[in-house]
Short mmCIF file of C-alpha atoms in Angstrom, two decimals:
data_model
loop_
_atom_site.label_atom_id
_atom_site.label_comp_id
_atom_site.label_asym_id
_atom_site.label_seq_id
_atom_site.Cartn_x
_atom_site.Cartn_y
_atom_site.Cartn_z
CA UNK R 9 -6.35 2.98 -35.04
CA UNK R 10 -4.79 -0.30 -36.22
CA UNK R 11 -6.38 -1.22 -39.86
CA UNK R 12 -5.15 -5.20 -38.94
CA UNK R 13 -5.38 -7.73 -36.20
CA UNK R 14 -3.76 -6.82 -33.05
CA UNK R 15 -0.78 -9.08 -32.07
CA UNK R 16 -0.40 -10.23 -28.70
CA UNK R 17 2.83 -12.13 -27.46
CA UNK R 18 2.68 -14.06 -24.16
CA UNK R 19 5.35 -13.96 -21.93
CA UNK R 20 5.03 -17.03 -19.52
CA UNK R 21 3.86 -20.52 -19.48
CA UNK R 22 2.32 -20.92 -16.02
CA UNK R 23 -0.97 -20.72 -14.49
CA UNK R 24 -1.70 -17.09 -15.45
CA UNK R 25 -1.17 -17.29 -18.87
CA UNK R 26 -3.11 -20.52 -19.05
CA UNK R 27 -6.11 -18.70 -17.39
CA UNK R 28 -5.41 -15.24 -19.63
CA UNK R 29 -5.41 -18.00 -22.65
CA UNK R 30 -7.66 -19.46 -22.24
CA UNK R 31 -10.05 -16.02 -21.57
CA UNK R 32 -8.98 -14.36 -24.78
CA UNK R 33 -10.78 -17.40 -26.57
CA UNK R 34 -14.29 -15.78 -24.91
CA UNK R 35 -13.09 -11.95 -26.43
CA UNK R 36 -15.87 -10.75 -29.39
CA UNK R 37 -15.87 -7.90 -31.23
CA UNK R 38 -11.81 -6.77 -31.47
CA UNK R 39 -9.79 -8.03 -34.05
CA UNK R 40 -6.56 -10.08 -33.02
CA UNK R 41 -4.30 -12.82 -32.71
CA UNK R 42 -2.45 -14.89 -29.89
CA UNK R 43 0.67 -14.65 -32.36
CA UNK R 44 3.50 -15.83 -30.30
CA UNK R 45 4.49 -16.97 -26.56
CA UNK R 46 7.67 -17.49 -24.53
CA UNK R 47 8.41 -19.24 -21.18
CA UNK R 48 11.42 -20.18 -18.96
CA UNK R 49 10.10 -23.98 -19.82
CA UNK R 50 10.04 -24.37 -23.65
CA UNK R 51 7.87 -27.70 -22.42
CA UNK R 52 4.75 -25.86 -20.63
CA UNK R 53 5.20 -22.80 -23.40
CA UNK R 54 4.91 -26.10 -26.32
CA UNK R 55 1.85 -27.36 -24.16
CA UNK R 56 0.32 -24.44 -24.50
CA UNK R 57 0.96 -23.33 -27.54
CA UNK R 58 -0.47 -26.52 -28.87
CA UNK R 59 -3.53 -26.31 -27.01
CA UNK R 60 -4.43 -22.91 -28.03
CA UNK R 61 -2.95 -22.70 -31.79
CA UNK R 62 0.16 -19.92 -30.84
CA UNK R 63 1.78 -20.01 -34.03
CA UNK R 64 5.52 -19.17 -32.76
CA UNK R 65 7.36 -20.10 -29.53
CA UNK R 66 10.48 -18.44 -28.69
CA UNK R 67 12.82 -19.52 -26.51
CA UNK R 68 13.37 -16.35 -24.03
CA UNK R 69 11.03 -13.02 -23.65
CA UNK R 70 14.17 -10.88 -25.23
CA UNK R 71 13.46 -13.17 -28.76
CA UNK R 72 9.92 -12.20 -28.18
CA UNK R 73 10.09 -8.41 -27.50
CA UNK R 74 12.02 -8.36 -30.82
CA UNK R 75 9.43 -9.75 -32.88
CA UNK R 76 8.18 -6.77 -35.12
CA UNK R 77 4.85 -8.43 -35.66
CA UNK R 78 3.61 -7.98 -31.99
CA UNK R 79 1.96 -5.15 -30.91
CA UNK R 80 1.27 -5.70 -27.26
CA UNK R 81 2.89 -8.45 -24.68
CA UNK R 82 1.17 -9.49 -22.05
CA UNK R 83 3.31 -10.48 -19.10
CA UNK R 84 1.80 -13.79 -17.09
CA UNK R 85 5.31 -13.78 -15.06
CA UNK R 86 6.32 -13.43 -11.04
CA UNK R 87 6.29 -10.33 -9.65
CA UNK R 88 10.07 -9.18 -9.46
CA UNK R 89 10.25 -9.68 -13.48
CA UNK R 90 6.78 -7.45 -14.02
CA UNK R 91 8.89 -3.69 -13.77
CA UNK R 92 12.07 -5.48 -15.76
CA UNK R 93 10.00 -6.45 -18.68
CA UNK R 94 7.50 -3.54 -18.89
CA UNK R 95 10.48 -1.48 -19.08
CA UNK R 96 12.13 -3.49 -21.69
CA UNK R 97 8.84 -3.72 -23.73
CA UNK R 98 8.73 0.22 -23.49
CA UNK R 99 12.08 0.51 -25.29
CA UNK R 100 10.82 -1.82 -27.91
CA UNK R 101 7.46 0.35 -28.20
CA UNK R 102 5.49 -2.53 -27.10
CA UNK R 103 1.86 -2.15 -25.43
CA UNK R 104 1.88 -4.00 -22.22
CA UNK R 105 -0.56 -5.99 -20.02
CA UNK R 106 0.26 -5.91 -17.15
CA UNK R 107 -0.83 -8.44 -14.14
CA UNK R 108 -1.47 -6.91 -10.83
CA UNK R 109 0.87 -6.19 -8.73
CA UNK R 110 2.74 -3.55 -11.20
CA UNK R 111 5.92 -4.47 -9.26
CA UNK R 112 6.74 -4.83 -5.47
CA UNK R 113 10.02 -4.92 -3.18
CA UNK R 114 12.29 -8.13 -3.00
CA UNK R 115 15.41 -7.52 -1.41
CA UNK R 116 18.07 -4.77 -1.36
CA UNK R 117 20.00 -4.75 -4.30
CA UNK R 118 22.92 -7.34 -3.86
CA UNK R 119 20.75 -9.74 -1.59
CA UNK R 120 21.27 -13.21 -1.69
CA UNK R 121 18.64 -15.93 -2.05
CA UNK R 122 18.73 -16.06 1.82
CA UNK R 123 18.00 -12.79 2.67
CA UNK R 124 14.50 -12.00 4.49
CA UNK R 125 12.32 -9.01 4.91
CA UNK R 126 12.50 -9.63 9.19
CA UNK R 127 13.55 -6.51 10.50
CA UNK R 128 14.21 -4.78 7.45
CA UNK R 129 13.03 -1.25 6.89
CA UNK R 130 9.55 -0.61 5.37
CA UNK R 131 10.23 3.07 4.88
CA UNK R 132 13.02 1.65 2.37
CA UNK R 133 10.87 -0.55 0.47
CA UNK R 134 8.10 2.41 0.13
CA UNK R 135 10.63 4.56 -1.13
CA UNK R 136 11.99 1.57 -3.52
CA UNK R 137 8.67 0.57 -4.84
CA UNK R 138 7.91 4.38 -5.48
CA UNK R 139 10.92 5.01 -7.93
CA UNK R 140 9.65 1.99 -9.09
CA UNK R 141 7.02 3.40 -10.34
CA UNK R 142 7.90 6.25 -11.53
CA UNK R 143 10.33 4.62 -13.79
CA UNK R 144 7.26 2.83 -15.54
CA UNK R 145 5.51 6.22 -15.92
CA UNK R 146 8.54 8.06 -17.29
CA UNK R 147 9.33 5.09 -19.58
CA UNK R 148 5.47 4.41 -20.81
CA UNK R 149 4.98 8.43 -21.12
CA UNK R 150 8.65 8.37 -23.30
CA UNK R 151 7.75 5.30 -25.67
CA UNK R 152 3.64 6.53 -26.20
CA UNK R 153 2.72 2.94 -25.50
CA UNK R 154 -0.56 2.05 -23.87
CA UNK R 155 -0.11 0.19 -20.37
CA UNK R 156 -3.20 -1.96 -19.52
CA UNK R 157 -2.98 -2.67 -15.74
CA UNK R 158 -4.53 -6.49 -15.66
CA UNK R 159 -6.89 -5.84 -12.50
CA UNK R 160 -9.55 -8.03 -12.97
CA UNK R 161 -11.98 -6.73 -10.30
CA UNK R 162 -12.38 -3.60 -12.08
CA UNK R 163 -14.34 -5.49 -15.24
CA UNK R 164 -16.11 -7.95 -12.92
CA UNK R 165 -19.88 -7.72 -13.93
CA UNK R 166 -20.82 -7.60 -10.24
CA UNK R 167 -18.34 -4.87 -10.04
CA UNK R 168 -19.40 -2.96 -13.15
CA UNK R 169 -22.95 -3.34 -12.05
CA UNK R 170 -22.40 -1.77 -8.59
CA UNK R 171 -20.30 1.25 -10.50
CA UNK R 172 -23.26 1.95 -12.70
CA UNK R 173 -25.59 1.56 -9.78
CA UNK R 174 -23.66 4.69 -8.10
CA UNK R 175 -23.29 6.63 -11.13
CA UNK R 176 -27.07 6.36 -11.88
CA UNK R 177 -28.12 7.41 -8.16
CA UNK R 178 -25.48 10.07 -8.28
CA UNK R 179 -24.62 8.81 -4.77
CA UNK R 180 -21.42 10.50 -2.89
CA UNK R 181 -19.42 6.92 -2.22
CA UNK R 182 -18.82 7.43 1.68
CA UNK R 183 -17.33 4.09 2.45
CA UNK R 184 -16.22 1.06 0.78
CA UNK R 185 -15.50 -2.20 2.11
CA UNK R 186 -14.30 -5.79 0.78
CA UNK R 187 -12.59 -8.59 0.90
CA UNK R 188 -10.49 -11.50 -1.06
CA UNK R 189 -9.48 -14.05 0.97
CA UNK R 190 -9.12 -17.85 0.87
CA UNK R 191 -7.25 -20.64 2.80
CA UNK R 192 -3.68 -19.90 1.15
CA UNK R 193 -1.98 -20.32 -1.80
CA UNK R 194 -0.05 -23.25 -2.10
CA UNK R 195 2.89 -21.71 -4.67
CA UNK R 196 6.17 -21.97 -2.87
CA UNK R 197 7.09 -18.59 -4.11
CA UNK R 198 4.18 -16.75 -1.98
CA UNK R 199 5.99 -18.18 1.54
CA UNK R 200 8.62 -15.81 0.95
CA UNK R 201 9.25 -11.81 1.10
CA UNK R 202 12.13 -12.47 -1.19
CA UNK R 203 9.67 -13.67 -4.10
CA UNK R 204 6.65 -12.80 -3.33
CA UNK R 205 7.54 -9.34 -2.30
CA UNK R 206 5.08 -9.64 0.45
CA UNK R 207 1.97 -11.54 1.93
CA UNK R 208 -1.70 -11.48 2.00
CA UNK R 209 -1.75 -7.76 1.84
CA UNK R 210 0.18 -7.88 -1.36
CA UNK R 211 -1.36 -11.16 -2.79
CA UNK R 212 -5.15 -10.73 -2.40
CA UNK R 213 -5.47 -7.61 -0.81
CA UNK R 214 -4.37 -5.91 -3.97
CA UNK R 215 -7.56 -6.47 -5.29
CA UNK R 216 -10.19 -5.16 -3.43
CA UNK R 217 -7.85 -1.95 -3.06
CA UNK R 218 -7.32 -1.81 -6.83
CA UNK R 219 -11.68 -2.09 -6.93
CA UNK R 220 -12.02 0.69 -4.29
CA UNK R 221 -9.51 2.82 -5.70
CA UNK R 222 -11.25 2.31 -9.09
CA UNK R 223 -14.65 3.02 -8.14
CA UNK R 224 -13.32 6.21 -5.90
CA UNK R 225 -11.59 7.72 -9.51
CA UNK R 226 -14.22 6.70 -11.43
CA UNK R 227 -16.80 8.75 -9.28
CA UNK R 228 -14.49 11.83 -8.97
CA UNK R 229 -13.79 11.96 -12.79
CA UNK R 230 -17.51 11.75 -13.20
CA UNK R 231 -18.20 14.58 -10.71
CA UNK R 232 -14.92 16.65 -11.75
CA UNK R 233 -13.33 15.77 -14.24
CA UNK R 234 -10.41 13.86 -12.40
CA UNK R 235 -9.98 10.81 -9.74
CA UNK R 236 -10.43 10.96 -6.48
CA UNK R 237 -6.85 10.00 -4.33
CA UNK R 238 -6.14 8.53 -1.65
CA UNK R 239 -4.42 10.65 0.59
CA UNK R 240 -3.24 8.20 3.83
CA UNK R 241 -3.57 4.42 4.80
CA UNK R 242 -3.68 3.23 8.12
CA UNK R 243 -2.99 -1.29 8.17
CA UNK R 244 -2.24 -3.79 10.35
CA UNK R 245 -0.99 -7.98 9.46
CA UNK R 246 -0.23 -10.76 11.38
CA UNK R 247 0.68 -14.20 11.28
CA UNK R 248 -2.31 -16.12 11.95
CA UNK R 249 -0.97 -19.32 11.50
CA UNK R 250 1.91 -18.69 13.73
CA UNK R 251 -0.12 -18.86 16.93
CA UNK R 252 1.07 -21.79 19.23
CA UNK R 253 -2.33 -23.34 20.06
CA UNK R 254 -2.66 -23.87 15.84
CA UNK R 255 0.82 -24.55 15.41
CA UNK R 256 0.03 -27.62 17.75
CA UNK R 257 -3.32 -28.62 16.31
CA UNK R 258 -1.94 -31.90 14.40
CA UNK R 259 -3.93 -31.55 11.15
CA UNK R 260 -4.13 -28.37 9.18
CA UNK R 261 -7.10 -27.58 6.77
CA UNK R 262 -5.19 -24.02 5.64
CA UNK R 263 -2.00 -23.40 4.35
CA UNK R 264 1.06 -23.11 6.69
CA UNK R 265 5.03 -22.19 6.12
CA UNK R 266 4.43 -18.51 5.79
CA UNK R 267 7.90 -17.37 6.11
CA UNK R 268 8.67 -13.66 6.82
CA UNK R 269 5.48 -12.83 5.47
CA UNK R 270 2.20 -12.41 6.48
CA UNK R 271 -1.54 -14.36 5.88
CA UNK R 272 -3.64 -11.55 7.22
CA UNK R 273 -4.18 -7.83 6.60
CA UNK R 274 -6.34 -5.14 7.27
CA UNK R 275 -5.72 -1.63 5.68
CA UNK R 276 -8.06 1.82 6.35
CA UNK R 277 -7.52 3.78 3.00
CA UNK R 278 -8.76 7.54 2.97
CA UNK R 279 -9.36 9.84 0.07
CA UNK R 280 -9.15 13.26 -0.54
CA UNK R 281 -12.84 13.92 -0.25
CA UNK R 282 -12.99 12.79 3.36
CA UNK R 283 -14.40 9.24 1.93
CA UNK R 284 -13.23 5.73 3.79
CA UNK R 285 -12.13 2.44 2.44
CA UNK R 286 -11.87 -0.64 4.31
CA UNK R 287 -10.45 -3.50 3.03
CA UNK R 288 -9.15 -7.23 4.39
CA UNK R 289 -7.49 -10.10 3.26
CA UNK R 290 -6.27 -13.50 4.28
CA UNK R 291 -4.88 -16.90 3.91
CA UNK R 292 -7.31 -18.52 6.72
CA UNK R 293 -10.23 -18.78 5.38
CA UNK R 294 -12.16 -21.82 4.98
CA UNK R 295 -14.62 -22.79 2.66
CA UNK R 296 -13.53 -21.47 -0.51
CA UNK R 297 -12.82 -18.07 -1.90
CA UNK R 298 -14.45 -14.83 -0.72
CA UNK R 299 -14.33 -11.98 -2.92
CA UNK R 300 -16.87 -8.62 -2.44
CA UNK R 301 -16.96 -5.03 -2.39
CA UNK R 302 -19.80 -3.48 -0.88
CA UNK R 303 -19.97 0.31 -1.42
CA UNK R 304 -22.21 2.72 0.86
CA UNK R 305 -23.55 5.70 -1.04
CA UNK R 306 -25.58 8.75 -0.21
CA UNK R 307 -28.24 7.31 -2.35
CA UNK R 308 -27.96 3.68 -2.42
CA UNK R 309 -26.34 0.68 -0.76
CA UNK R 310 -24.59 -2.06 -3.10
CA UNK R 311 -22.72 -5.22 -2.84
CA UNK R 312 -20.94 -6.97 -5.10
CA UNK R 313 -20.42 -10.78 -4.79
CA UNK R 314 -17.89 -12.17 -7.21
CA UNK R 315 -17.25 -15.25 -4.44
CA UNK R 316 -19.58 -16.86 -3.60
CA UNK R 317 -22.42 -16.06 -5.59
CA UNK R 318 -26.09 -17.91 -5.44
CA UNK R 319 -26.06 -18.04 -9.51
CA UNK R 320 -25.50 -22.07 -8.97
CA UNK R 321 -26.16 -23.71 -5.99
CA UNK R 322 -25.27 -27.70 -5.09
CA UNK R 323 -25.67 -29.92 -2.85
CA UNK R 324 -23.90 -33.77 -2.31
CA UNK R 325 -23.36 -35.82 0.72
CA UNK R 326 -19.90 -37.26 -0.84
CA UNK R 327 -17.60 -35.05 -2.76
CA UNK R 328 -16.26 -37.95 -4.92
CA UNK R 329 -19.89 -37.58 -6.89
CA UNK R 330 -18.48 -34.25 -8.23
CA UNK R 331 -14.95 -35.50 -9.12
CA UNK R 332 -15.07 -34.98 -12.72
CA UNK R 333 -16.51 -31.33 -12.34
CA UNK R 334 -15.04 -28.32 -11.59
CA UNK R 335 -17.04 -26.36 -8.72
CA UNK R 336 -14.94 -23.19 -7.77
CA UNK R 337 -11.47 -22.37 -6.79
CA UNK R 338 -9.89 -22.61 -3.43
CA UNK R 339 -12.49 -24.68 -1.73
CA UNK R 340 -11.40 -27.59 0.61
CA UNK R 341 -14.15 -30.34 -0.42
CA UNK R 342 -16.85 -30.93 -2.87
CA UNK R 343 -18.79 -32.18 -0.13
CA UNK R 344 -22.23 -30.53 1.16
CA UNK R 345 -23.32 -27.16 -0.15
CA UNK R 346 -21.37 -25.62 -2.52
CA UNK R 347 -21.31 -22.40 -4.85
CA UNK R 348 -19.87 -23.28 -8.05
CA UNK R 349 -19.39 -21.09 -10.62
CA UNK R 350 -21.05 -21.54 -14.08
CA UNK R 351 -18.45 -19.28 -15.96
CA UNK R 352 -15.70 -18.32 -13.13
CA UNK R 353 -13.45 -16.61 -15.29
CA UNK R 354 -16.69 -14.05 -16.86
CA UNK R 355 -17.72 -13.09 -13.60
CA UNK R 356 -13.94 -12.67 -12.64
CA UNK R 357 -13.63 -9.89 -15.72
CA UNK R 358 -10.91 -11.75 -17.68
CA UNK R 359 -12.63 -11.61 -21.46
CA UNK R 360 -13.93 -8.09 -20.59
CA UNK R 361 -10.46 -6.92 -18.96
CA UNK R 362 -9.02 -8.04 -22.08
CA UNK R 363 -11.23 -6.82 -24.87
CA UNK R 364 -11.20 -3.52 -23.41
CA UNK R 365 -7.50 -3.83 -23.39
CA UNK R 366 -7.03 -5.15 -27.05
CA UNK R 367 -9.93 -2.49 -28.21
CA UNK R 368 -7.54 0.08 -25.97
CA UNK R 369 -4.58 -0.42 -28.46
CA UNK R 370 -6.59 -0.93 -31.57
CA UNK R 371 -8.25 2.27 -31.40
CA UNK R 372 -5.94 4.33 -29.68
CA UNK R 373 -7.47 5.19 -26.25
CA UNK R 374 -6.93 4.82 -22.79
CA UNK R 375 -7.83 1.11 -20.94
CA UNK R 376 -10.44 1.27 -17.95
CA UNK R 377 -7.59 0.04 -15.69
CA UNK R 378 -4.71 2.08 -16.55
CA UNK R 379 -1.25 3.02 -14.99
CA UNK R 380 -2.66 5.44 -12.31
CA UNK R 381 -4.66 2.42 -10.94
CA UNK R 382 -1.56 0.14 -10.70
CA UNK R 383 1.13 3.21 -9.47
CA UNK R 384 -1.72 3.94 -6.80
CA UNK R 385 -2.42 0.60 -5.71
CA UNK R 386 1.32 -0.51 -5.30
CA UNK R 387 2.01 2.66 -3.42
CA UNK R 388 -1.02 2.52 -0.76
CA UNK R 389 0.09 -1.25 -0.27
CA UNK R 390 3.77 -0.65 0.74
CA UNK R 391 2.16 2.44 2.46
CA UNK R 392 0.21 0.10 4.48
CA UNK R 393 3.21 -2.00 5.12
CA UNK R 394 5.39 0.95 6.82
CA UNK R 395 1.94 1.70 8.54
CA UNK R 396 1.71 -1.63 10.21
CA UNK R 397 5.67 -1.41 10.76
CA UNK R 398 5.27 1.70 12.98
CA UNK R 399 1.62 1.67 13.88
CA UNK R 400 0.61 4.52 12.93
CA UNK R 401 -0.99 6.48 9.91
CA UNK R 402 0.63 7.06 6.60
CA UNK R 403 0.39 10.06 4.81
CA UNK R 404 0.04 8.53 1.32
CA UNK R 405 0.09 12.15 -1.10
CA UNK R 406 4.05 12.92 -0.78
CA UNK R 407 4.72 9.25 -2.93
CA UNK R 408 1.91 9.71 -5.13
CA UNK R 409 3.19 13.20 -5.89
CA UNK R 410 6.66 12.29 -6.05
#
């Protein structure tokens, strides 16, 4: 147990660590300090330094991981850099947050800037993305640091509410299903196997898997003691957007330019108790965000709305009334009915994923969403890749054991 203010140094300067930023100002009850923050643009790392009182900037994450007065970094970077720098933080005996994914597959080693994931071999990446992970676990286990995967949906109140729900009942969780999808992300990285390190599956679908796997440990550690696996994963994607009659449509209300990746998936997830998870994700949907998880027990029947929710409801015939005012990300117009969201990033879980995460190192205990979440989560997703590769159903247990 720490007998002084946890430090926490952020590594990154774009929209993630503005939204993690600006969610540790809404943390109560731990004791810490935003001590420090790096970024590949010393302009955007100033910015927000200056808006949010970070005493020290440094000028790469390397300066930052050598600062003895920082307990924990949390890393608001791509994807390819999250395994790099967790693994450099371990060696420094640095906590880590994490954001989701824990790491993912971008190219053969020696690829170019050019190459793309069209044709290449899914088995490969699986196999990649697995040793992957087991070099966090071996490196986390070696250093006795705490790894806090940053999976929001776990500490969503809706989400936490429906957990409790099925703990109370004592209800057997026979099938989940959910959702996150939205009409596309316009980042240029996400277009592009080679930085995204894959599409909607990877993107959004990560987090109604990370929820379901969640809630499916949760209820086995609660019944035995220990979490309840998945054991294969069964998934199909597709390019939506990619179909000729759209492609000709002259205007566009989603986002198109998906390269070699996709912007729909569906994956079938089951567990070792003979339980089902179904899960989807896309970049095609209209009318802002839709994130749920609706889990049917043996004793009770819960969903979980996170987007949209009926805690605010509003209604204008021209969207310019609501210029000044933020409604709710990824919708297409302020006109008509709309959800917004009072407090989006509370009923998201940020300031609850990251109290439990800065109360996790203070006190010397494990975080909610740990490193089993993340390994298993990365590993059913490149599962379900090779699974929609070859059609058929993946038998998930020989990576997980690996």
């Amino acid at each position: 147990m720490t007998t002084r203010p946890v430090r926490i140094g952020i590594i990154g300067a774009g929209f993630s660590a503005h939204f993690h930023l600006a969610s540790y100002r809404k943390v109560y009850g731990e004791a810490f300090e935003v001590a420090a923050i790096a970024g590949r643009d010393p302009a955007k790392a100033a910015a927000l330094a200056a808006q949010f009182g970070i005493p020290r900037q440094y000028a790469s994450a390397d300066e930052l991981l050598a600062d003895p007065a920082i307990d924990i970094v949390d890393l608001c970077v791509p994807n390819n850099l999250h395994v790099p720098l967790v693994l450099q933080a371990a060696e420094r005996g640095k906590h880590v947050i994490c954001e989701k994914p824990l790491g993912g597959f971008f190219g053969p080693d020696g690829a170019g800037a050019d190459w793309t994931a069209d044709g290449y071999s899914r088995a490969a990446m699986l196999d990649a993305v697995t040793e992957q992970t087991r070099a966090v676990e071996e490196a986390v286990a070696r250093a006795g640091i705490t790894f806090c995967y940053a999976e929001n949906w776990v500490y969503a109140p809706p989400i936490v509410k429906l957990n409790r729900l099925m703990a109370a009942s004592g209800s057997t969780l026979l099938r989940i299903q959910g959702e996150e999808s939205h009409s596309g992300s316009h980042a240029a990285y996400s277009r592009r196997w080679r930085t995204a390190g894959g599409g909607s599956l990877l993107r959004l679908c990560a987090h109604p898997i990370g929820a379901a796997l969640h809630l499916k440990h949760e209820e086995g550690r609660r019944r035995d003691g220990k979490p309840i696996r998945p054991v294969s994963v069964s998934a199909q994607v597709a390019k939506l957007t990619a179909i000729p009659s759209f492609e000709a449509e002259a205007r566009k209300h989603i986002v198109t330019g998906w390269e070699d990746v996709e912007d729909w998936a569906t994956i079938t997830l089951a567990f070792e108790d003979g339980s089902v998870a179904q899960l989807t994700s896309t970049d095609t949907r209209m009318g802002g965000i839709r994130n749920y998880i609706a889990a049917h027990g043996s004793k009770a029947v819960v969903t979980a709305n996170i987007n949209p929710n009926t805690t605010c409801q509003a209604y204008t015939p021209d969207g310019a009334y609501f210029d000044s005012e933020y409604l709710v990300e990824k919708t297409e117009t302020k006109e008509g009915w709309s959800f917004p969201a009072p407090d989006e990033d509370m009923v998201t879980g940020y300031p609850d994923e990251l109290r439990d995460f800065i109360g996790a190192v203070a006190n010397n205990r494990a975080p909610r969403s740990d490193l089993l979440l993340a390994m298993d989560v990365m590993l059913v997703i490149y599962a379900g890749y090779l699974s929609a590769a070859e059609r058929r159903v993946v038998d998930v247990l020989p990576y997980l054991q690996r």
